[in-house]
Amino acid sequence: MNELTKTVAEFSVMAAIALSGIGELSASSNPAEAATAPDANKPAIKANPLKPPAQGSIPVAFLVSEGAVIIDFCGPWEVFQDVNIPGRQDPPFRLYTVSETTAPIHASGGMKIVPDYTLANAPAPKVIVIPAQSQPSEAVLEWIRKSTKNTDVTMSVCTGAFVLAKTGLLSGKAATTFHAAFRPFAMQFPDIQLKRGARFVEDGNLATAGGLSSGIDLALRVVERYYGREVAQKTAYDMEYQGQGWMNPDSNQIYSAERISTAEHPLCPVCQMDVDRATAPKSVYKGKTYYFCSQGDKEQFDATPDKFATLDKL
């Protein structure tokens, strides 16, 4: 964090303390704690601490490829880069991107990224972040398998869970993913215990986050496991991040119930996302019309319509 950011953060802390005298921060004398104090009714999260190195930085590899979703990896990147441990010479985390080659890739929205390392020369990571991205090659899957033997945490964000699941490492374990991908994930990986309504799920050294912003919470949770809750709270405070999901892994309950398709508001039977009947691809099966988010979803439905039609609520 640069000096200007530090100055702003310190000024904010002083201002918040000053306001506490008139009741603005009556919940806590620590502004960071006040901003992120968990509700008393929320379930307590298991401590499950990790041991940081006495010296040096924790290497964090961000595995990226074409179509990598920006918030999935930039959200955690921001969290890890903003951690500040007083008295520590080295930054707590060393961040770098890894891809099959160092040729530029295009992330979501067209952002061009030049990866720092290839699979062959990337430093051994202690944390791996896997965002939603293109279909992984066998080389990518093997790199994840091999590297995860020595990681403290290998984490996926959003549909990055599909990439992690394809390694076989999640077999028999619990996991979550983006809420619109629950159905295809459960169908594709029946041996994985899918947790709907989870902000994130931890199982051994594997962790999976829900969609998009959930990756920020899982990253804060990783910070907490290495350096304690106070450091994680201070990081969230400095980021002006007010989400509290990192302290409650079951805080995505709004997504736990499966959505119901209706004639007025049809959902894609493959991914359960909203569709526009006027423009969406469609198929007729047993006298009923189904609408799809994409041609790919339509083709998947057409290949095995019984599988999806029996899941439909209408």
PDB file of C-alpha atoms in Angstrom:
ATOM      1  CA  MET A   1       0.000   0.000   0.000  1.00  0.00           C
ATOM      2  CA  ASN A   2       1.490   3.382  -0.922  1.00  0.00           C
ATOM      3  CA  GLU A   3       2.065   6.247   1.489  1.00  0.00           C
ATOM      4  CA  LEU A   4      -0.942   8.228   0.276  1.00  0.00           C
ATOM      5  CA  THR A   5      -3.254   5.291   0.921  1.00  0.00           C
ATOM      6  CA  LYS A   6      -1.712   4.800   4.344  1.00  0.00           C
ATOM      7  CA  THR A   7      -2.201   8.472   5.167  1.00  0.00           C
ATOM      8  CA  VAL A   8      -5.832   8.389   4.098  1.00  0.00           C
ATOM      9  CA  ALA A   9      -6.442   5.230   6.109  1.00  0.00           C
ATOM     10  CA  GLU A  10      -4.794   6.704   9.213  1.00  0.00           C
ATOM     11  CA  PHE A  11      -6.795   9.916   8.867  1.00  0.00           C
ATOM     12  CA  SER A  12      -9.982   7.886   8.544  1.00  0.00           C
ATOM     13  CA  VAL A  13      -9.168   6.002  11.726  1.00  0.00           C
ATOM     14  CA  MET A  14      -8.523   9.234  13.652  1.00  0.00           C
ATOM     15  CA  ALA A  15     -11.713  10.782  12.347  1.00  0.00           C
ATOM     16  CA  ALA A  16     -13.734   7.713  13.284  1.00  0.00           C
ATOM     17  CA  ILE A  17     -12.288   7.713  16.801  1.00  0.00           C
ATOM     18  CA  ALA A  18     -13.192  11.365  17.174  1.00  0.00           C
ATOM     19  CA  LEU A  19     -16.772  10.636  16.183  1.00  0.00           C
ATOM     20  CA  SER A  20     -17.036   7.826  18.722  1.00  0.00           C
ATOM     21  CA  GLY A  21     -17.533  10.412  21.480  1.00  0.00           C
ATOM     22  CA  ILE A  22     -20.882  11.389  20.009  1.00  0.00           C
ATOM     23  CA  GLY A  23     -21.988   7.819  19.494  1.00  0.00           C
ATOM     24  CA  GLU A  24     -21.071   7.262  15.869  1.00  0.00           C
ATOM     25  CA  LEU A  25     -18.979   4.186  16.665  1.00  0.00           C
ATOM     26  CA  SER A  26     -20.574   3.027  19.891  1.00  0.00           C
ATOM     27  CA  ALA A  27     -20.367  -0.613  18.765  1.00  0.00           C
ATOM     28  CA  SER A  28     -16.574  -0.714  19.183  1.00  0.00           C
ATOM     29  CA  SER A  29     -13.571   1.434  20.037  1.00  0.00           C
ATOM     30  CA  ASN A  30     -11.834  -0.032  16.987  1.00  0.00           C
ATOM     31  CA  PRO A  31     -13.236   1.386  13.724  1.00  0.00           C
ATOM     32  CA  ALA A  32     -12.157  -1.677  11.771  1.00  0.00           C
ATOM     33  CA  GLU A  33     -14.009  -3.944  14.171  1.00  0.00           C
ATOM     34  CA  ALA A  34     -17.059  -1.684  14.124  1.00  0.00           C
ATOM     35  CA  ALA A  35     -17.179  -1.809  10.342  1.00  0.00           C
ATOM     36  CA  THR A  36     -17.015  -5.590  10.162  1.00  0.00           C
ATOM     37  CA  ALA A  37     -18.285  -6.869  13.506  1.00  0.00           C
ATOM     38  CA  PRO A  38     -20.256 -10.070  12.890  1.00  0.00           C
ATOM     39  CA  ASP A  39     -23.867 -10.336  13.963  1.00  0.00           C
ATOM     40  CA  ALA A  40     -24.224 -12.226  17.243  1.00  0.00           C
ATOM     41  CA  ASN A  41     -26.702 -14.582  15.606  1.00  0.00           C
ATOM     42  CA  LYS A  42     -24.296 -15.648  12.873  1.00  0.00           C
ATOM     43  CA  PRO A  43     -22.638 -19.065  13.270  1.00  0.00           C
ATOM     44  CA  ALA A  44     -19.082 -18.968  14.565  1.00  0.00           C
ATOM     45  CA  ILE A  45     -16.500 -19.895  11.945  1.00  0.00           C
ATOM     46  CA  LYS A  46     -13.786 -22.422  12.735  1.00  0.00           C
ATOM     47  CA  ALA A  47     -10.431 -20.729  13.330  1.00  0.00           C
ATOM     48  CA  ASN A  48      -8.404 -23.205  11.206  1.00  0.00           C
ATOM     49  CA  PRO A  49      -5.212 -21.101  11.305  1.00  0.00           C
ATOM     50  CA  LEU A  50      -2.361 -21.221   8.802  1.00  0.00           C
ATOM     51  CA  LYS A  51       1.258 -20.479   9.695  1.00  0.00           C
ATOM     52  CA  PRO A  52       2.901 -17.669   7.721  1.00  0.00           C
ATOM     53  CA  PRO A  53       6.660 -17.797   7.127  1.00  0.00           C
ATOM     54  CA  ALA A  54       8.881 -16.101   9.697  1.00  0.00           C
ATOM     55  CA  GLN A  55      10.510 -14.171   6.846  1.00  0.00           C
ATOM     56  CA  GLY A  56       9.648 -13.472   3.235  1.00  0.00           C
ATOM     57  CA  SER A  57       6.298 -13.342   1.498  1.00  0.00           C
ATOM     58  CA  ILE A  58       3.622 -15.955   0.899  1.00  0.00           C
ATOM     59  CA  PRO A  59       3.618 -16.711  -2.862  1.00  0.00           C
ATOM     60  CA  VAL A  60       0.141 -16.434  -4.399  1.00  0.00           C
ATOM     61  CA  ALA A  61      -0.375 -17.659  -7.977  1.00  0.00           C
ATOM     62  CA  PHE A  62      -3.331 -16.372  -9.970  1.00  0.00           C
ATOM     63  CA  LEU A  63      -4.047 -18.915 -12.700  1.00  0.00           C
ATOM     64  CA  VAL A  64      -5.482 -17.081 -15.723  1.00  0.00           C
ATOM     65  CA  SER A  65      -6.468 -17.852 -19.296  1.00  0.00           C
ATOM     66  CA  GLU A  66      -8.724 -16.395 -21.982  1.00  0.00           C
ATOM     67  CA  GLY A  67     -11.957 -15.004 -20.574  1.00  0.00           C
ATOM     68  CA  ALA A  68     -10.760 -14.884 -16.968  1.00  0.00           C
ATOM     69  CA  VAL A  69     -13.385 -12.896 -15.048  1.00  0.00           C
ATOM     70  CA  ILE A  70     -11.779  -9.731 -13.723  1.00  0.00           C
ATOM     71  CA  ILE A  71     -13.423  -9.438 -10.306  1.00  0.00           C
ATOM     72  CA  ASP A  72     -12.767 -13.131  -9.623  1.00  0.00           C
ATOM     73  CA  PHE A  73      -9.027 -12.562  -9.531  1.00  0.00           C
ATOM     74  CA  CYS A  74      -8.677  -8.787  -9.117  1.00  0.00           C
ATOM     75  CA  GLY A  75     -10.880  -8.822  -5.992  1.00  0.00           C
ATOM     76  CA  PRO A  76      -8.619 -11.315  -4.157  1.00  0.00           C
ATOM     77  CA  TRP A  77      -5.534  -9.596  -5.622  1.00  0.00           C
ATOM     78  CA  GLU A  78      -6.622  -6.313  -4.035  1.00  0.00           C
ATOM     79  CA  VAL A  79      -7.217  -8.033  -0.691  1.00  0.00           C
ATOM     80  CA  PHE A  80      -3.810  -9.709  -0.591  1.00  0.00           C
ATOM     81  CA  GLN A  81      -1.923  -6.600  -1.732  1.00  0.00           C
ATOM     82  CA  ASP A  82      -3.607  -4.411   0.911  1.00  0.00           C
ATOM     83  CA  VAL A  83      -2.591  -6.537   3.894  1.00  0.00           C
ATOM     84  CA  ASN A  84      -0.183  -4.621   6.112  1.00  0.00           C
ATOM     85  CA  ILE A  85       1.701  -6.218   9.020  1.00  0.00           C
ATOM     86  CA  PRO A  86       3.426  -3.590  11.189  1.00  0.00           C
ATOM     87  CA  GLY A  87       7.119  -4.266  11.661  1.00  0.00           C
ATOM     88  CA  ARG A  88       7.320  -6.744   8.798  1.00  0.00           C
ATOM     89  CA  GLN A  89       9.913  -5.857   6.138  1.00  0.00           C
ATOM     90  CA  ASP A  90       8.580  -7.989   3.289  1.00  0.00           C
ATOM     91  CA  PRO A  91       5.022  -7.670   1.994  1.00  0.00           C
ATOM     92  CA  PRO A  92       2.857 -10.435   3.502  1.00  0.00           C
ATOM     93  CA  PHE A  93       1.970 -11.819   0.056  1.00  0.00           C
ATOM     94  CA  ARG A  94       3.863 -12.013  -3.232  1.00  0.00           C
ATOM     95  CA  LEU A  95       1.382 -11.946  -6.113  1.00  0.00           C
ATOM     96  CA  TYR A  96       1.907 -13.161  -9.688  1.00  0.00           C
ATOM     97  CA  THR A  97      -0.073 -14.451 -12.651  1.00  0.00           C
ATOM     98  CA  VAL A  98       0.446 -17.857 -14.266  1.00  0.00           C
ATOM     99  CA  SER A  99      -0.766 -19.146 -17.617  1.00  0.00           C
ATOM    100  CA  GLU A 100       0.208 -21.794 -20.171  1.00  0.00           C
ATOM    101  CA  THR A 101       2.338 -19.217 -21.973  1.00  0.00           C
ATOM    102  CA  THR A 102       3.287 -15.585 -21.427  1.00  0.00           C
ATOM    103  CA  ALA A 103       1.407 -14.558 -24.559  1.00  0.00           C
ATOM    104  CA  PRO A 104      -1.184 -11.863 -23.788  1.00  0.00           C
ATOM    105  CA  ILE A 105      -4.641 -13.088 -22.821  1.00  0.00           C
ATOM    106  CA  HIS A 106      -7.940 -11.220 -22.816  1.00  0.00           C
ATOM    107  CA  ALA A 107      -9.875 -11.184 -19.570  1.00  0.00           C
ATOM    108  CA  SER A 108     -13.582 -10.372 -19.319  1.00  0.00           C
ATOM    109  CA  GLY A 109     -14.501  -7.065 -20.935  1.00  0.00           C
ATOM    110  CA  GLY A 110     -11.413  -7.223 -23.152  1.00  0.00           C
ATOM    111  CA  MET A 111      -8.723  -6.348 -20.620  1.00  0.00           C
ATOM    112  CA  LYS A 112      -5.349  -7.499 -21.976  1.00  0.00           C
ATOM    113  CA  ILE A 113      -3.050  -9.232 -19.507  1.00  0.00           C
ATOM    114  CA  VAL A 114       0.509 -10.443 -20.015  1.00  0.00           C
ATOM    115  CA  PRO A 115       1.034 -13.349 -17.581  1.00  0.00           C
ATOM    116  CA  ASP A 116       4.126 -13.202 -15.389  1.00  0.00           C
ATOM    117  CA  TYR A 117       5.006 -16.888 -15.644  1.00  0.00           C
ATOM    118  CA  THR A 118       4.251 -20.051 -17.566  1.00  0.00           C
ATOM    119  CA  LEU A 119       3.259 -23.343 -15.984  1.00  0.00           C
ATOM    120  CA  ALA A 120       6.851 -24.474 -16.463  1.00  0.00           C
ATOM    121  CA  ASN A 121       8.679 -21.638 -14.705  1.00  0.00           C
ATOM    122  CA  ALA A 122       6.169 -20.299 -12.140  1.00  0.00           C
ATOM    123  CA  PRO A 123       7.435 -20.148  -8.543  1.00  0.00           C
ATOM    124  CA  ALA A 124       5.915 -22.800  -6.286  1.00  0.00           C
ATOM    125  CA  PRO A 125       2.778 -21.232  -4.767  1.00  0.00           C
ATOM    126  CA  LYS A 126       1.427 -21.558  -1.246  1.00  0.00           C
ATOM    127  CA  VAL A 127      -1.906 -20.100  -2.381  1.00  0.00           C
ATOM    128  CA  ILE A 128      -3.523 -20.612  -5.797  1.00  0.00           C
ATOM    129  CA  VAL A 129      -6.449 -18.498  -7.002  1.00  0.00           C
ATOM    130  CA  ILE A 130      -8.518 -19.955  -9.866  1.00  0.00           C
ATOM    131  CA  PRO A 131     -11.064 -17.522 -11.348  1.00  0.00           C
ATOM    132  CA  ALA A 132     -13.791 -18.317 -13.879  1.00  0.00           C
ATOM    133  CA  GLN A 133     -12.098 -18.688 -17.261  1.00  0.00           C
ATOM    134  CA  SER A 134     -11.875 -20.749 -20.448  1.00  0.00           C
ATOM    135  CA  GLN A 135     -11.839 -24.543 -20.552  1.00  0.00           C
ATOM    136  CA  PRO A 136      -8.591 -25.797 -18.983  1.00  0.00           C
ATOM    137  CA  SER A 137      -6.117 -27.947 -20.861  1.00  0.00           C
ATOM    138  CA  GLU A 138      -4.762 -31.150 -19.353  1.00  0.00           C
ATOM    139  CA  ALA A 139      -1.474 -29.298 -18.745  1.00  0.00           C
ATOM    140  CA  VAL A 140      -3.297 -26.716 -16.610  1.00  0.00           C
ATOM    141  CA  LEU A 141      -5.133 -29.418 -14.657  1.00  0.00           C
ATOM    142  CA  GLU A 142      -1.892 -31.284 -14.024  1.00  0.00           C
ATOM    143  CA  TRP A 143      -0.190 -28.080 -12.819  1.00  0.00           C
ATOM    144  CA  ILE A 144      -3.026 -27.552 -10.315  1.00  0.00           C
ATOM    145  CA  ARG A 145      -2.809 -31.164  -9.114  1.00  0.00           C
ATOM    146  CA  LYS A 146       0.958 -31.046  -8.711  1.00  0.00           C
ATOM    147  CA  SER A 147       1.087 -27.606  -7.096  1.00  0.00           C
ATOM    148  CA  THR A 148      -1.774 -28.336  -4.694  1.00  0.00           C
ATOM    149  CA  LYS A 149       0.296 -31.067  -3.055  1.00  0.00           C
ATOM    150  CA  ASN A 150       2.225 -28.258  -1.363  1.00  0.00           C
ATOM    151  CA  THR A 151      -0.256 -25.378  -1.104  1.00  0.00           C
ATOM    152  CA  ASP A 152      -1.829 -24.079   2.073  1.00  0.00           C
ATOM    153  CA  VAL A 153      -4.898 -23.080   0.070  1.00  0.00           C
ATOM    154  CA  THR A 154      -5.978 -23.767  -3.485  1.00  0.00           C
ATOM    155  CA  MET A 155      -9.074 -21.638  -3.997  1.00  0.00           C
ATOM    156  CA  SER A 156     -11.524 -21.204  -6.828  1.00  0.00           C
ATOM    157  CA  VAL A 157     -13.869 -18.281  -7.387  1.00  0.00           C
ATOM    158  CA  CYS A 158     -17.211 -18.449  -9.200  1.00  0.00           C
ATOM    159  CA  THR A 159     -17.174 -21.050 -12.002  1.00  0.00           C
ATOM    160  CA  GLY A 160     -13.459 -21.491 -11.431  1.00  0.00           C
ATOM    161  CA  ALA A 161     -14.867 -24.353  -9.344  1.00  0.00           C
ATOM    162  CA  PHE A 162     -15.413 -26.260 -12.601  1.00  0.00           C
ATOM    163  CA  VAL A 163     -11.689 -25.975 -13.352  1.00  0.00           C
ATOM    164  CA  LEU A 164     -10.776 -27.189  -9.871  1.00  0.00           C
ATOM    165  CA  ALA A 165     -13.364 -29.983 -10.047  1.00  0.00           C
ATOM    166  CA  LYS A 166     -11.931 -31.259 -13.333  1.00  0.00           C
ATOM    167  CA  THR A 167      -8.649 -32.004 -11.573  1.00  0.00           C
ATOM    168  CA  GLY A 168     -10.434 -34.631  -9.479  1.00  0.00           C
ATOM    169  CA  LEU A 169      -9.165 -32.996  -6.282  1.00  0.00           C
ATOM    170  CA  LEU A 170     -12.701 -32.092  -5.152  1.00  0.00           C
ATOM    171  CA  SER A 171     -14.049 -35.615  -5.556  1.00  0.00           C
ATOM    172  CA  GLY A 172     -15.872 -36.631  -2.373  1.00  0.00           C
ATOM    173  CA  LYS A 173     -15.415 -33.153  -0.902  1.00  0.00           C
ATOM    174  CA  ALA A 174     -17.742 -30.195  -0.332  1.00  0.00           C
ATOM    175  CA  ALA A 175     -17.725 -27.170  -2.631  1.00  0.00           C
ATOM    176  CA  THR A 176     -19.754 -24.280  -3.971  1.00  0.00           C
ATOM    177  CA  THR A 177     -19.817 -22.174  -7.125  1.00  0.00           C
ATOM    178  CA  PHE A 178     -21.720 -19.329  -8.821  1.00  0.00           C
ATOM    179  CA  HIS A 179     -25.449 -19.653  -8.047  1.00  0.00           C
ATOM    180  CA  ALA A 180     -26.431 -19.785 -11.732  1.00  0.00           C
ATOM    181  CA  ALA A 181     -24.081 -22.742 -12.186  1.00  0.00           C
ATOM    182  CA  PHE A 182     -25.446 -24.919  -9.371  1.00  0.00           C
ATOM    183  CA  ARG A 183     -27.473 -27.139 -11.682  1.00  0.00           C
ATOM    184  CA  PRO A 184     -24.787 -27.853 -14.306  1.00  0.00           C
ATOM    185  CA  PHE A 185     -22.146 -28.279 -11.583  1.00  0.00           C
ATOM    186  CA  ALA A 186     -24.256 -30.836  -9.697  1.00  0.00           C
ATOM    187  CA  MET A 187     -25.007 -32.714 -12.909  1.00  0.00           C
ATOM    188  CA  GLN A 188     -21.408 -32.693 -14.121  1.00  0.00           C
ATOM    189  CA  PHE A 189     -19.808 -33.561 -10.772  1.00  0.00           C
ATOM    190  CA  PRO A 190     -22.260 -35.741  -8.795  1.00  0.00           C
ATOM    191  CA  ASP A 191     -19.429 -36.977  -6.544  1.00  0.00           C
ATOM    192  CA  ILE A 192     -18.887 -33.461  -5.144  1.00  0.00           C
ATOM    193  CA  GLN A 193     -21.080 -32.298  -2.258  1.00  0.00           C
ATOM    194  CA  LEU A 194     -22.476 -29.058  -3.669  1.00  0.00           C
ATOM    195  CA  LYS A 195     -23.331 -26.494  -0.990  1.00  0.00           C
ATOM    196  CA  ARG A 196     -25.982 -24.080  -2.166  1.00  0.00           C
ATOM    197  CA  GLY A 197     -26.207 -20.876  -0.144  1.00  0.00           C
ATOM    198  CA  ALA A 198     -22.546 -20.930   0.929  1.00  0.00           C
ATOM    199  CA  ARG A 199     -20.434 -17.811   0.541  1.00  0.00           C
ATOM    200  CA  PHE A 200     -17.408 -20.092   0.532  1.00  0.00           C
ATOM    201  CA  VAL A 201     -16.570 -23.673   1.470  1.00  0.00           C
ATOM    202  CA  GLU A 202     -13.313 -24.970   2.943  1.00  0.00           C
ATOM    203  CA  ASP A 203     -12.340 -28.633   2.763  1.00  0.00           C
ATOM    204  CA  GLY A 204      -8.751 -29.434   3.664  1.00  0.00           C
ATOM    205  CA  ASN A 205      -6.423 -27.209   1.652  1.00  0.00           C
ATOM    206  CA  LEU A 206      -9.144 -26.671  -0.976  1.00  0.00           C
ATOM    207  CA  ALA A 207     -11.580 -23.773  -0.839  1.00  0.00           C
ATOM    208  CA  THR A 208     -14.324 -22.662  -3.216  1.00  0.00           C
ATOM    209  CA  ALA A 209     -16.119 -19.320  -3.290  1.00  0.00           C
ATOM    210  CA  GLY A 210     -19.507 -18.431  -4.741  1.00  0.00           C
ATOM    211  CA  GLY A 211     -19.785 -15.957  -7.580  1.00  0.00           C
ATOM    212  CA  LEU A 212     -17.817 -12.820  -8.315  1.00  0.00           C
ATOM    213  CA  SER A 213     -17.559 -10.731  -5.105  1.00  0.00           C
ATOM    214  CA  SER A 214     -17.487 -13.909  -2.994  1.00  0.00           C
ATOM    215  CA  GLY A 215     -13.813 -14.186  -3.910  1.00  0.00           C
ATOM    216  CA  ILE A 216     -13.095 -11.043  -1.891  1.00  0.00           C
ATOM    217  CA  ASP A 217     -14.594 -12.702   1.170  1.00  0.00           C
ATOM    218  CA  LEU A 218     -12.667 -15.927   0.681  1.00  0.00           C
ATOM    219  CA  ALA A 219      -9.435 -13.943   0.276  1.00  0.00           C
ATOM    220  CA  LEU A 220     -10.142 -12.065   3.522  1.00  0.00           C
ATOM    221  CA  ARG A 221     -10.790 -15.418   5.153  1.00  0.00           C
ATOM    222  CA  VAL A 222      -7.362 -16.621   3.953  1.00  0.00           C
ATOM    223  CA  VAL A 223      -5.800 -13.459   5.417  1.00  0.00           C
ATOM    224  CA  GLU A 224      -7.561 -14.172   8.701  1.00  0.00           C
ATOM    225  CA  ARG A 225      -6.251 -17.756   8.749  1.00  0.00           C
ATOM    226  CA  TYR A 226      -2.658 -16.552   8.270  1.00  0.00           C
ATOM    227  CA  TYR A 227      -2.597 -13.355  10.326  1.00  0.00           C
ATOM    228  CA  GLY A 228      -5.696 -13.296  12.534  1.00  0.00           C
ATOM    229  CA  ARG A 229      -9.038 -11.548  12.532  1.00  0.00           C
ATOM    230  CA  GLU A 230      -7.729  -8.137  13.534  1.00  0.00           C
ATOM    231  CA  VAL A 231      -5.464  -7.961  10.460  1.00  0.00           C
ATOM    232  CA  ALA A 232      -8.305  -9.124   8.201  1.00  0.00           C
ATOM    233  CA  GLN A 233     -10.654  -6.539   9.710  1.00  0.00           C
ATOM    234  CA  LYS A 234      -8.081  -3.786   9.218  1.00  0.00           C
ATOM    235  CA  THR A 235      -7.586  -4.879   5.598  1.00  0.00           C
ATOM    236  CA  ALA A 236     -11.336  -4.750   4.933  1.00  0.00           C
ATOM    237  CA  TYR A 237     -11.537  -1.359   6.650  1.00  0.00           C
ATOM    238  CA  ASP A 238      -8.693   0.125   4.608  1.00  0.00           C
ATOM    239  CA  MET A 239     -10.372  -1.176   1.433  1.00  0.00           C
ATOM    240  CA  GLU A 240     -13.671   0.437   2.529  1.00  0.00           C
ATOM    241  CA  TYR A 241     -15.162  -3.020   2.103  1.00  0.00           C
ATOM    242  CA  GLN A 242     -18.223  -3.471   4.300  1.00  0.00           C
ATOM    243  CA  GLY A 243     -19.149  -7.023   3.332  1.00  0.00           C
ATOM    244  CA  GLN A 244     -19.160  -9.459   6.242  1.00  0.00           C
ATOM    245  CA  GLY A 245     -19.442 -12.727   4.347  1.00  0.00           C
ATOM    246  CA  TRP A 246     -15.817 -13.594   5.122  1.00  0.00           C
ATOM    247  CA  MET A 247     -16.862 -14.116   8.758  1.00  0.00           C
ATOM    248  CA  ASN A 248     -19.892 -16.240   7.895  1.00  0.00           C
ATOM    249  CA  PRO A 249     -19.484 -18.903   5.208  1.00  0.00           C
ATOM    250  CA  ASP A 250     -23.228 -19.603   5.215  1.00  0.00           C
ATOM    251  CA  SER A 251     -24.200 -16.028   4.341  1.00  0.00           C
ATOM    252  CA  ASN A 252     -25.333 -16.719   0.765  1.00  0.00           C
ATOM    253  CA  GLN A 253     -28.652 -18.274   1.806  1.00  0.00           C
ATOM    254  CA  ILE A 254     -30.545 -16.024  -0.607  1.00  0.00           C
ATOM    255  CA  TYR A 255     -29.182 -18.308  -3.344  1.00  0.00           C
ATOM    256  CA  SER A 256     -29.930 -21.610  -1.613  1.00  0.00           C
ATOM    257  CA  ALA A 257     -33.411 -22.100  -3.110  1.00  0.00           C
ATOM    258  CA  GLU A 258     -33.655 -23.178  -6.739  1.00  0.00           C
ATOM    259  CA  ARG A 259     -35.372 -20.567  -8.891  1.00  0.00           C
ATOM    260  CA  ILE A 260     -38.681 -21.426 -10.558  1.00  0.00           C
ATOM    261  CA  SER A 261     -39.320 -20.816 -14.236  1.00  0.00           C
ATOM    262  CA  THR A 262     -42.685 -19.327 -15.193  1.00  0.00           C
ATOM    263  CA  ALA A 263     -44.340 -18.492 -18.498  1.00  0.00           C
ATOM    264  CA  GLU A 264     -43.973 -14.761 -17.736  1.00  0.00           C
ATOM    265  CA  HIS A 265     -40.374 -15.024 -16.563  1.00  0.00           C
ATOM    266  CA  PRO A 266     -38.758 -18.083 -18.142  1.00  0.00           C
ATOM    267  CA  LEU A 267     -35.394 -19.341 -16.975  1.00  0.00           C
ATOM    268  CA  CYS A 268     -32.852 -21.242 -18.999  1.00  0.00           C
ATOM    269  CA  PRO A 269     -33.326 -24.915 -17.998  1.00  0.00           C
ATOM    270  CA  VAL A 270     -29.575 -25.485 -18.193  1.00  0.00           C
ATOM    271  CA  CYS A 271     -28.234 -22.617 -16.069  1.00  0.00           C
ATOM    272  CA  GLN A 272     -31.409 -21.071 -14.582  1.00  0.00           C
ATOM    273  CA  MET A 273     -30.533 -17.564 -15.721  1.00  0.00           C
ATOM    274  CA  ASP A 274     -33.215 -15.173 -16.978  1.00  0.00           C
ATOM    275  CA  VAL A 275     -33.863 -15.250 -20.706  1.00  0.00           C
ATOM    276  CA  ASP A 276     -35.581 -12.971 -23.202  1.00  0.00           C
ATOM    277  CA  ARG A 277     -38.171 -14.987 -25.102  1.00  0.00           C
ATOM    278  CA  ALA A 278     -38.008 -12.574 -28.018  1.00  0.00           C
ATOM    279  CA  THR A 279     -34.341 -13.228 -28.773  1.00  0.00           C
ATOM    280  CA  ALA A 280     -33.363 -16.415 -26.918  1.00  0.00           C
ATOM    281  CA  PRO A 281     -32.656 -19.696 -28.740  1.00  0.00           C
ATOM    282  CA  LYS A 282     -35.467 -22.164 -28.076  1.00  0.00           C
ATOM    283  CA  SER A 283     -36.460 -25.808 -28.369  1.00  0.00           C
ATOM    284  CA  VAL A 284     -39.806 -27.557 -28.174  1.00  0.00           C
ATOM    285  CA  TYR A 285     -39.854 -30.795 -26.212  1.00  0.00           C
ATOM    286  CA  LYS A 286     -43.014 -32.796 -25.478  1.00  0.00           C
ATOM    287  CA  GLY A 287     -45.165 -29.848 -26.433  1.00  0.00           C
ATOM    288  CA  LYS A 288     -43.393 -27.350 -24.197  1.00  0.00           C
ATOM    289  CA  THR A 289     -41.105 -24.511 -25.311  1.00  0.00           C
ATOM    290  CA  TYR A 290     -37.801 -24.034 -23.535  1.00  0.00           C
ATOM    291  CA  TYR A 291     -35.672 -20.878 -23.875  1.00  0.00           C
ATOM    292  CA  PHE A 292     -31.913 -20.700 -23.459  1.00  0.00           C
ATOM    293  CA  CYS A 293     -29.212 -18.198 -22.528  1.00  0.00           C
ATOM    294  CA  SER A 294     -27.001 -19.320 -25.382  1.00  0.00           C
ATOM    295  CA  GLN A 295     -26.776 -21.637 -28.335  1.00  0.00           C
ATOM    296  CA  GLY A 296     -24.432 -23.803 -26.285  1.00  0.00           C
ATOM    297  CA  ASP A 297     -27.075 -24.267 -23.591  1.00  0.00           C
ATOM    298  CA  LYS A 298     -29.633 -25.166 -26.270  1.00  0.00           C
ATOM    299  CA  GLU A 299     -27.292 -27.789 -27.734  1.00  0.00           C
ATOM    300  CA  GLN A 300     -26.669 -29.234 -24.280  1.00  0.00           C
ATOM    301  CA  PHE A 301     -30.418 -29.469 -23.671  1.00  0.00           C
ATOM    302  CA  ASP A 302     -31.131 -30.961 -27.087  1.00  0.00           C
ATOM    303  CA  ALA A 303     -28.546 -33.706 -26.497  1.00  0.00           C
ATOM    304  CA  THR A 304     -30.315 -34.981 -23.354  1.00  0.00           C
ATOM    305  CA  PRO A 305     -33.653 -33.159 -22.995  1.00  0.00           C
ATOM    306  CA  ASP A 306     -35.099 -35.653 -20.500  1.00  0.00           C
ATOM    307  CA  LYS A 307     -32.349 -34.829 -18.031  1.00  0.00           C
ATOM    308  CA  PHE A 308     -33.252 -31.141 -17.959  1.00  0.00           C
ATOM    309  CA  ALA A 309     -36.987 -31.356 -18.538  1.00  0.00           C
ATOM    310  CA  THR A 310     -37.485 -33.526 -15.459  1.00  0.00           C
ATOM    311  CA  LEU A 311     -35.774 -30.834 -13.374  1.00  0.00           C
ATOM    312  CA  ASP A 312     -38.111 -28.129 -14.614  1.00  0.00           C
ATOM    313  CA  LYS A 313     -40.734 -27.008 -12.133  1.00  0.00           C
ATOM    314  CA  LEU A 314     -43.540 -26.422 -14.617  1.00  0.00           C
TER     315      LEU A 314
END
